[in-house]
Amino acid sequence: MSTTSTEHGEREAQYIDLAAYQDPETLDRLELLARAARETLRTTPAGISDLSTGTVRLDKVDEAPADQLDDEAGVLEVLDEREGWNLRRLVPESLTDMGVWRQRRAEWVNASAFHALRSPVYLWRAANVAALGARVGVRDAWSYVFATEYGDIADKVRRTKAGPEHIADLRADRRKEARARRREPLTVYSLTGCSTYLGAVLALGETWGWIMAAPVLLPVFGILYALGRREMIRREPDGTFAIADAVDFTGAGVLTDEGLNTALRARSVGILKDDESVTVLGFIAREPGDRASVVRFELPRESGKTAAEVGAKRKAIAAALAVDSIQLSIRQDGHEGSVYMRVADAHPFGGEPVASPLATAEQWDIWDGAPTFVDETGRITAIELLFFGLLVGAMPRQGKTFTARAAAAAAILDPLCRVIVADGKGGKDWAATALLAEAYVRGVTEPAVRRLTHVLEDLVKEMEAAYDALFELPDEVCPEGKITPEIVRDYKVFPCVLIIDELQRYLENQGKENEDDKLTYGKRIEEALETLAKVGPAAGLIPILASQKPTGDAVPSAIRDAIPQRIAHLCATYQMSDSILGTGSSASGWNAKELAPAFKGMGIHADETGLRFIRSLLIKLPAFRVICERGRSLRIAAGTLAGEAAGQSGRAARVGGILADLLAVFEDNKLPERLATADILDGLAQLDPSTWAPAALGVGEEDRAAYVQTGGTELRKALDTALDGTGRSLASRGWSKGGRANGYYLDDLRQAAGIV
């Protein structure tokens, strides 16, 4: 231990040698860890070593064993500068990024195709320039050989009205100069060469054919083209001349820096001014699969523009790039002025729908999400159903049932996930789920709506019981107050998927339980759903709701707002689209009304991360039945098959036997507050005549009193046996004068069944 002092003698700091307090084994272990860390560091870009870097050692050379002087002792452990070299640090990123190389290849391929298609135009232009060169060449040669410039001088002298002797002198000089030029070696050689070349071409054409002679004319064509190009430049010295056009990648899906800036400067876009440009971060690259160009860029800070403004102009930018708006993806990437853009080469959802991988999966874990759709990159996406749920909305026949089915398949294949289904359409779309669902409601008839009402109200009570169970768990087991995989496995608090298709049909129902009820079935369903959607997720309640008309007058906003994950297929109006995706989504460029109806299952997905285009995975009815059969087998093997799928009537999940039969009798009588023992026995006799019919109890059918007395006694015995060890009981009660036991109350039965 040592200290340091200031110049005034005050103690400033204290150094403690922690190594002195460690045992030798601990020191050896720390040294090994330090060595491993140094070796790992050498392999990273930050670990590039040179002769000036190393690890300081505190060992003293004279105290170290002689056999360890080389690698254990010393003042400085010098690293070999050749170790840890990272070539990626030395080579420019543009040469090592495969995405950049794919982008270059796409540019080369598209440029080659562009020029190839325009090659006839280029050939015509070159021919015109060569023709101009021929004219200019003949003119200049004639002018040189015959000294025509003297003729121009003579014309000027004539205009000055000079004497004829001057004109005669000029003509004499011209003839003299012309003869001299024609005798020059250059002129003679040129004429000889041209005539020889022409004779050779004629001979070759006559001998081998004019097609074979055509390549021989290329040098002449090149010379004439050069003469014509020089003449065009002479005529327009400030102009630009090029045979080939600048490559235009517009519509090809290949994005370039110039194309990006041009699109953002377009009048309809107005993101950039004429003198502004974006800053591309890195390089424009092609994503794996070579189907799209991706770029990250920053907007000019002085412009004050944001990524949200760029996203709102998605359709205008797509028009400037000459692509369909579905091919363009824009989102914020980092700060407000940083943008990620993806431009696909073609419509990302063309071709046949992609089959769901769950069609062949033997089992699934709901905690791994639910494969529901493919995104614009073609990747299958598994959405999180737990704690989020799903709301699907669309016009009729636009794929909302397929989307809900794809998401529900994940829950069906999880044997620890409960399933409740209500199909307001009443068709065969969800019929296969009856094989495993604790409750399956089909159609919107009065019994079906009444049934769903009680199912949801019972589910609210089950949710409250689940919260009570979570409340009793230690914080170490339930740290966030919601279910976990361990709680599901060890404490049997199972997640429950509530699937309701054509939800609006149930909410529109105006029927009542009886005339004294204040609320209609539709209102009771709405209140129960609102409670489940708002409060249920932490207890494992997962709503999957589908509606043709998810606007406020059909599906209340309180229910919609409680489900953060939504999918909108083709909608009739932008208001309907906003009601699903969120207010203002259409103004931001995400409008399900504008989706292409030709691509069934195409939609827009919205969650807490933003919005994106998707196409639902496909599960046809035969495949869906196979999935449901597999889900039933999984639940039988796990011992979790319950409710109606297990032959239990009513909502008595995990309750069977006499309790389920009693609930069925109450349901057959439209769930009255109470039922007399005689009526209950009549109902049980219809369900199971071999046990509860008068003959089975050993009494005559005409002796009603004996039947009620004997049957009542057997019923009490059956109930006592069923409830033995549960801590619950069920006894008959009286409601008539005299205190006699007349029968059983529905609330008592539900409490005994454990569903309240």
Tab-separated table of N, CA and C in Angstrom, residues 44-142:
chain	number	residue	atom	x	y	z
A	44	THR	N	-9.154	-8.699	-33.559
A	44	THR	CA	-10.168	-7.694	-33.871
A	44	THR	C	-9.514	-6.503	-34.558
A	45	PRO	N	-10.328	-5.674	-35.262
A	45	PRO	CA	-9.753	-4.460	-35.895
A	45	PRO	C	-9.070	-3.546	-34.904
A	46	ALA	N	-9.587	-3.501	-33.678
A	46	ALA	CA	-8.974	-2.638	-32.668
A	46	ALA	C	-7.669	-3.220	-32.149
A	47	GLY	N	-7.406	-4.472	-32.450
A	47	GLY	CA	-6.220	-5.129	-31.924
A	47	GLY	C	-5.047	-5.140	-32.870
A	48	ILE	N	-5.070	-4.341	-33.911
A	48	ILE	CA	-3.928	-4.271	-34.822
A	48	ILE	C	-2.718	-3.764	-34.049
A	49	SER	N	-1.677	-4.510	-34.094
A	49	SER	CA	-0.525	-4.178	-33.259
A	49	SER	C	0.607	-3.590	-34.098
A	50	ASP	N	1.471	-2.880	-33.433
A	50	ASP	CA	2.713	-2.433	-34.047
A	50	ASP	C	3.810	-2.535	-32.994
A	51	LEU	N	5.000	-2.108	-33.338
A	51	LEU	CA	6.132	-2.286	-32.421
A	51	LEU	C	6.026	-1.432	-31.174
A	52	SER	N	5.112	-0.484	-31.157
A	52	SER	CA	5.000	0.406	-29.999
A	52	SER	C	3.938	-0.045	-29.021
A	53	THR	N	3.217	-1.096	-29.371
A	53	THR	CA	2.162	-1.550	-28.475
A	53	THR	C	2.598	-2.807	-27.765
A	54	GLY	N	2.017	-3.049	-26.632
A	54	GLY	CA	2.359	-4.237	-25.868
A	54	GLY	C	1.643	-4.233	-24.553
A	55	THR	N	1.970	-5.170	-23.711
A	55	THR	CA	1.339	-5.299	-22.403
A	55	THR	C	2.393	-5.111	-21.322
A	56	VAL	N	2.191	-4.154	-20.482
A	56	VAL	CA	3.147	-3.885	-19.410
A	56	VAL	C	3.046	-4.973	-18.360
A	57	ARG	N	4.167	-5.551	-17.970
A	57	ARG	CA	4.219	-6.582	-16.938
A	57	ARG	C	4.926	-6.007	-15.717
A	58	LEU	N	4.427	-6.332	-14.540
A	58	LEU	CA	5.007	-5.821	-13.300
A	58	LEU	C	6.015	-6.782	-12.697
A	59	ASP	N	6.172	-7.953	-13.356
A	59	ASP	CA	7.146	-8.929	-12.839
A	59	ASP	C	8.553	-8.342	-12.932
A	60	LYS	N	9.375	-8.691	-12.003
A	60	LYS	CA	10.782	-8.294	-12.062
A	60	LYS	C	11.588	-9.428	-12.667
A	61	VAL	N	12.462	-9.063	-13.561
A	61	VAL	CA	13.217	-10.079	-14.282
A	61	VAL	C	14.054	-10.922	-13.336
A	62	ASP	N	14.664	-10.269	-12.359
A	62	ASP	CA	15.576	-11.018	-11.497
A	62	ASP	C	14.840	-11.927	-10.530
A	63	GLU	N	13.514	-11.709	-10.335
A	63	GLU	CA	12.753	-12.563	-9.440
A	63	GLU	C	12.088	-13.715	-10.169
A	64	ALA	N	12.083	-13.687	-11.509
A	64	ALA	CA	11.410	-14.724	-12.276
A	64	ALA	C	12.329	-15.911	-12.449
A	65	PRO	N	11.743	-17.116	-12.526
A	65	PRO	CA	12.557	-18.301	-12.791
A	65	PRO	C	13.249	-18.176	-14.128
A	66	ALA	N	14.431	-18.802	-14.190
A	66	ALA	CA	15.228	-18.673	-15.414
A	66	ALA	C	14.536	-19.248	-16.620
A	67	ASP	N	13.756	-20.324	-16.399
A	67	ASP	CA	13.106	-20.954	-17.545
A	67	ASP	C	11.877	-20.192	-18.007
A	68	GLN	N	11.517	-19.113	-17.325
A	68	GLN	CA	10.344	-18.341	-17.707
A	68	GLN	C	10.690	-16.914	-18.123
A	69	LEU	N	11.992	-16.653	-18.287
A	69	LEU	CA	12.374	-15.292	-18.633
A	69	LEU	C	11.819	-14.860	-19.981
A	70	ASP	N	11.636	-15.820	-20.913
A	70	ASP	CA	11.221	-15.448	-22.262
A	70	ASP	C	9.755	-15.080	-22.341
A	71	ASP	N	8.882	-15.844	-21.619
A	71	ASP	CA	7.461	-15.588	-21.821
A	71	ASP	C	6.706	-15.217	-20.559
A	72	GLU	N	7.340	-15.226	-19.401
A	72	GLU	CA	6.609	-14.869	-18.201
A	72	GLU	C	7.084	-13.552	-17.605
A	73	ALA	N	8.390	-13.274	-17.722
A	73	ALA	CA	8.923	-12.083	-17.076
A	73	ALA	C	9.253	-11.017	-18.094
A	74	GLY	N	9.603	-9.848	-17.600
A	74	GLY	CA	9.961	-8.761	-18.494
A	74	GLY	C	9.154	-7.527	-18.210
A	75	VAL	N	9.587	-6.455	-18.784
A	75	VAL	CA	8.908	-5.200	-18.577
A	75	VAL	C	7.825	-4.970	-19.608
A	76	LEU	N	8.056	-5.396	-20.824
A	76	LEU	CA	7.101	-5.139	-21.900
A	76	LEU	C	6.950	-6.391	-22.750
A	77	GLU	N	5.723	-6.825	-22.880
A	77	GLU	CA	5.428	-7.957	-23.751
A	77	GLU	C	5.071	-7.395	-25.124
A	78	VAL	N	6.011	-7.467	-26.078
A	78	VAL	CA	5.839	-6.847	-27.385
A	78	VAL	C	5.077	-7.800	-28.298
A	79	LEU	N	4.102	-7.268	-28.957
A	79	LEU	CA	3.317	-8.061	-29.891
A	79	LEU	C	3.979	-8.067	-31.255
A	80	ASP	N	3.850	-9.188	-31.956
A	80	ASP	CA	4.336	-9.265	-33.330
A	80	ASP	C	3.446	-8.398	-34.199
A	81	GLU	N	4.035	-7.410	-34.859
A	81	GLU	CA	3.224	-6.480	-35.636
A	81	GLU	C	2.525	-7.150	-36.802
A	82	ARG	N	2.945	-8.355	-37.158
A	82	ARG	CA	2.275	-9.039	-38.248
A	82	ARG	C	1.014	-9.740	-37.784
A	83	GLU	N	0.893	-9.972	-36.473
A	83	GLU	CA	-0.286	-10.639	-35.958
A	83	GLU	C	-1.440	-9.648	-35.848
A	84	GLY	N	-2.623	-10.137	-36.117
A	84	GLY	CA	-3.797	-9.317	-35.934
A	84	GLY	C	-4.082	-8.349	-37.055
A	85	TRP	N	-3.327	-8.439	-38.137
A	85	TRP	CA	-3.632	-7.554	-39.264
A	85	TRP	C	-5.041	-7.809	-39.767
A	86	ASN	N	-5.718	-6.762	-40.027
A	86	ASN	CA	-7.081	-6.865	-40.550
A	86	ASN	C	-7.106	-6.221	-41.926
A	87	LEU	N	-7.160	-7.061	-42.956
A	87	LEU	CA	-7.114	-6.524	-44.315
A	87	LEU	C	-8.306	-5.639	-44.622
A	88	ARG	N	-9.460	-5.920	-43.968
A	88	ARG	CA	-10.635	-5.094	-44.211
A	88	ARG	C	-10.389	-3.652	-43.763
A	89	ARG	N	-9.477	-3.485	-42.786
A	89	ARG	CA	-9.184	-2.124	-42.337
A	89	ARG	C	-8.297	-1.394	-43.341
A	90	LEU	N	-7.529	-2.166	-44.097
A	90	LEU	CA	-6.606	-1.563	-45.044
A	90	LEU	C	-7.218	-1.379	-46.423
A	91	VAL	N	-8.175	-2.250	-46.782
A	91	VAL	CA	-8.799	-2.196	-48.104
A	91	VAL	C	-10.057	-1.339	-48.014
A	92	PRO	N	-10.324	-0.473	-48.961
A	92	PRO	CA	-11.544	0.355	-48.923
A	92	PRO	C	-12.798	-0.502	-48.838
A	93	GLU	N	-13.781	0.027	-48.135
A	93	GLU	CA	-15.026	-0.705	-47.945
A	93	GLU	C	-15.705	-1.026	-49.272
A	94	SER	N	-15.536	-0.146	-50.242
A	94	SER	CA	-16.192	-0.361	-51.530
A	94	SER	C	-15.673	-1.603	-52.236
A	95	LEU	N	-14.515	-2.108	-51.833
A	95	LEU	CA	-13.948	-3.302	-52.457
A	95	LEU	C	-14.242	-4.566	-51.666
A	96	THR	N	-14.754	-4.431	-50.463
A	96	THR	CA	-15.005	-5.612	-49.626
A	96	THR	C	-16.480	-5.868	-49.370
A	97	ASP	N	-17.318	-4.889	-49.639
A	97	ASP	CA	-18.749	-5.050	-49.399
A	97	ASP	C	-19.392	-5.734	-50.606
A	98	MET	N	-19.912	-6.944	-50.402
A	98	MET	CA	-20.512	-7.683	-51.504
A	98	MET	C	-21.772	-6.995	-52.012
A	99	GLY	N	-22.473	-6.292	-51.120
A	99	GLY	CA	-23.650	-5.559	-51.564
A	99	GLY	C	-23.300	-4.464	-52.555
A	100	VAL	N	-22.150	-3.808	-52.331
A	100	VAL	CA	-21.698	-2.773	-53.258
A	100	VAL	C	-21.325	-3.400	-54.601
A	101	TRP	N	-20.682	-4.567	-54.558
A	101	TRP	CA	-20.340	-5.238	-55.817
A	101	TRP	C	-21.594	-5.680	-56.562
A	102	ARG	N	-22.593	-6.130	-55.830
A	102	ARG	CA	-23.846	-6.486	-56.493
A	102	ARG	C	-24.492	-5.263	-57.132
A	103	GLN	N	-24.368	-4.111	-56.458
A	103	GLN	CA	-24.901	-2.875	-57.026
A	103	GLN	C	-24.156	-2.508	-58.305
A	104	ARG	N	-22.837	-2.627	-58.287
A	104	ARG	CA	-22.060	-2.308	-59.486
A	104	ARG	C	-22.431	-3.247	-60.633
A	105	ARG	N	-22.565	-4.523	-60.310
A	105	ARG	CA	-22.935	-5.469	-61.361
A	105	ARG	C	-24.296	-5.124	-61.949
A	106	ALA	N	-25.237	-4.754	-61.072
A	106	ALA	CA	-26.565	-4.376	-61.577
A	106	ALA	C	-26.486	-3.133	-62.458
A	107	GLU	N	-25.642	-2.174	-62.064
A	107	GLU	CA	-25.483	-0.978	-62.891
A	107	GLU	C	-24.873	-1.336	-64.246
A	108	TRP	N	-23.855	-2.211	-64.228
A	108	TRP	CA	-23.227	-2.596	-65.490
A	108	TRP	C	-24.219	-3.346	-66.381
A	109	VAL	N	-24.942	-4.264	-65.794
A	109	VAL	CA	-25.889	-5.052	-66.585
A	109	VAL	C	-26.967	-4.157	-67.179
A	110	ASN	N	-27.523	-3.267	-66.345
A	110	ASN	CA	-28.577	-2.394	-66.841
A	110	ASN	C	-28.041	-1.381	-67.843
A	111	ALA	N	-26.809	-0.905	-67.619
A	111	ALA	CA	-26.215	0.026	-68.578
A	111	ALA	C	-25.988	-0.669	-69.919
A	112	SER	N	-25.513	-1.915	-69.877
A	112	SER	CA	-25.305	-2.659	-71.122
A	112	SER	C	-26.625	-2.872	-71.849
A	113	ALA	N	-27.642	-3.243	-71.099
A	113	ALA	CA	-28.950	-3.444	-71.727
A	113	ALA	C	-29.493	-2.132	-72.290
A	114	PHE	N	-29.304	-1.044	-71.542
A	114	PHE	CA	-29.770	0.269	-71.992
A	114	PHE	C	-29.108	0.649	-73.313
A	115	HIS	N	-27.788	0.510	-73.374
A	115	HIS	CA	-27.070	0.890	-74.601
A	115	HIS	C	-27.371	-0.082	-75.739
A	116	ALA	N	-27.549	-1.363	-75.409
A	116	ALA	CA	-27.853	-2.339	-76.457
A	116	ALA	C	-29.191	-2.024	-77.129
A	117	LEU	N	-30.177	-1.648	-76.315
A	117	LEU	CA	-31.480	-1.324	-76.886
A	117	LEU	C	-31.430	-0.062	-77.742
A	118	ARG	N	-30.533	0.848	-77.393
A	118	ARG	CA	-30.446	2.111	-78.135
A	118	ARG	C	-29.343	2.096	-79.186
A	119	SER	N	-28.730	0.939	-79.395
A	119	SER	CA	-27.637	0.859	-80.372
A	119	SER	C	-28.066	1.261	-81.781
A	120	PRO	N	-29.277	0.926	-82.253
A	120	PRO	CA	-29.665	1.442	-83.586
A	120	PRO	C	-29.673	2.966	-83.659
A	121	VAL	N	-30.109	3.592	-82.568
A	121	VAL	CA	-30.104	5.059	-82.534
A	121	VAL	C	-28.674	5.573	-82.588
A	122	TYR	N	-27.794	4.908	-81.800
A	122	TYR	CA	-26.400	5.331	-81.808
A	122	TYR	C	-25.787	5.146	-83.196
A	123	LEU	N	-26.093	4.051	-83.886
A	123	LEU	CA	-25.552	3.791	-85.215
A	123	LEU	C	-26.033	4.847	-86.211
A	124	TRP	N	-27.287	5.218	-86.105
A	124	TRP	CA	-27.821	6.257	-87.001
A	124	TRP	C	-27.138	7.595	-86.749
A	125	ARG	N	-26.937	7.899	-85.459
A	125	ARG	CA	-26.245	9.150	-85.144
A	125	ARG	C	-24.812	9.121	-85.683
A	126	ALA	N	-24.117	8.008	-85.496
A	126	ALA	CA	-22.736	7.903	-85.971
A	126	ALA	C	-22.679	8.008	-87.488
A	127	ALA	N	-23.668	7.404	-88.162
A	127	ALA	CA	-23.703	7.487	-89.624
A	127	ALA	C	-23.897	8.930	-90.084
A	128	ASN	N	-24.757	9.662	-89.374
A	128	ASN	CA	-24.967	11.068	-89.728
A	128	ASN	C	-23.699	11.888	-89.517
A	129	VAL	N	-22.992	11.602	-88.414
A	129	VAL	CA	-21.753	12.331	-88.161
A	129	VAL	C	-20.705	11.971	-89.206
A	130	ALA	N	-20.623	10.678	-89.586
A	130	ALA	CA	-19.663	10.260	-90.611
A	130	ALA	C	-20.001	10.895	-91.958
A	131	ALA	N	-21.312	11.000	-92.273
A	131	ALA	CA	-21.708	11.651	-93.524
A	131	ALA	C	-21.301	13.110	-93.527
A	132	LEU	N	-21.490	13.752	-92.368
A	132	LEU	CA	-21.027	15.141	-92.263
A	132	LEU	C	-19.521	15.207	-92.433
A	133	GLY	N	-18.814	14.248	-91.853
A	133	GLY	CA	-17.361	14.209	-92.006
A	133	GLY	C	-16.941	14.014	-93.443
A	134	ALA	N	-17.708	13.173	-94.189
A	134	ALA	CA	-17.389	12.971	-95.609
A	134	ALA	C	-17.551	14.268	-96.383
A	135	ARG	N	-18.637	14.969	-96.110
A	135	ARG	CA	-18.858	16.232	-96.807
A	135	ARG	C	-17.765	17.242	-96.458
A	136	VAL	N	-17.463	17.322	-95.187
A	136	VAL	CA	-16.434	18.276	-94.763
A	136	VAL	C	-15.078	17.871	-95.327
A	137	GLY	N	-14.792	16.562	-95.335
A	137	GLY	CA	-13.503	16.100	-95.859
A	137	GLY	C	-13.347	16.391	-97.333
A	138	VAL	N	-14.388	16.107	-98.115
A	138	VAL	CA	-14.331	16.403	-99.550
A	138	VAL	C	-14.201	17.895	-99.777
A	139	ARG	N	-14.947	18.667	-99.004
A	139	ARG	CA	-14.875	20.131	-99.157
A	139	ARG	C	-13.487	20.644	-98.837
A	140	ASP	N	-12.904	20.202	-97.747
A	140	ASP	CA	-11.587	20.691	-97.348
A	140	ASP	C	-10.504	20.225	-98.328
A	141	ALA	N	-10.641	18.949	-98.770
A	141	ALA	CA	-9.643	18.451	-99.739
A	141	ALA	C	-9.721	19.230	-101.046
A	142	TRP	N	-10.924	19.443	-101.532
A	142	TRP	CA	-11.095	20.230	-102.762
A	142	TRP	C	-10.544	21.641	-102.585
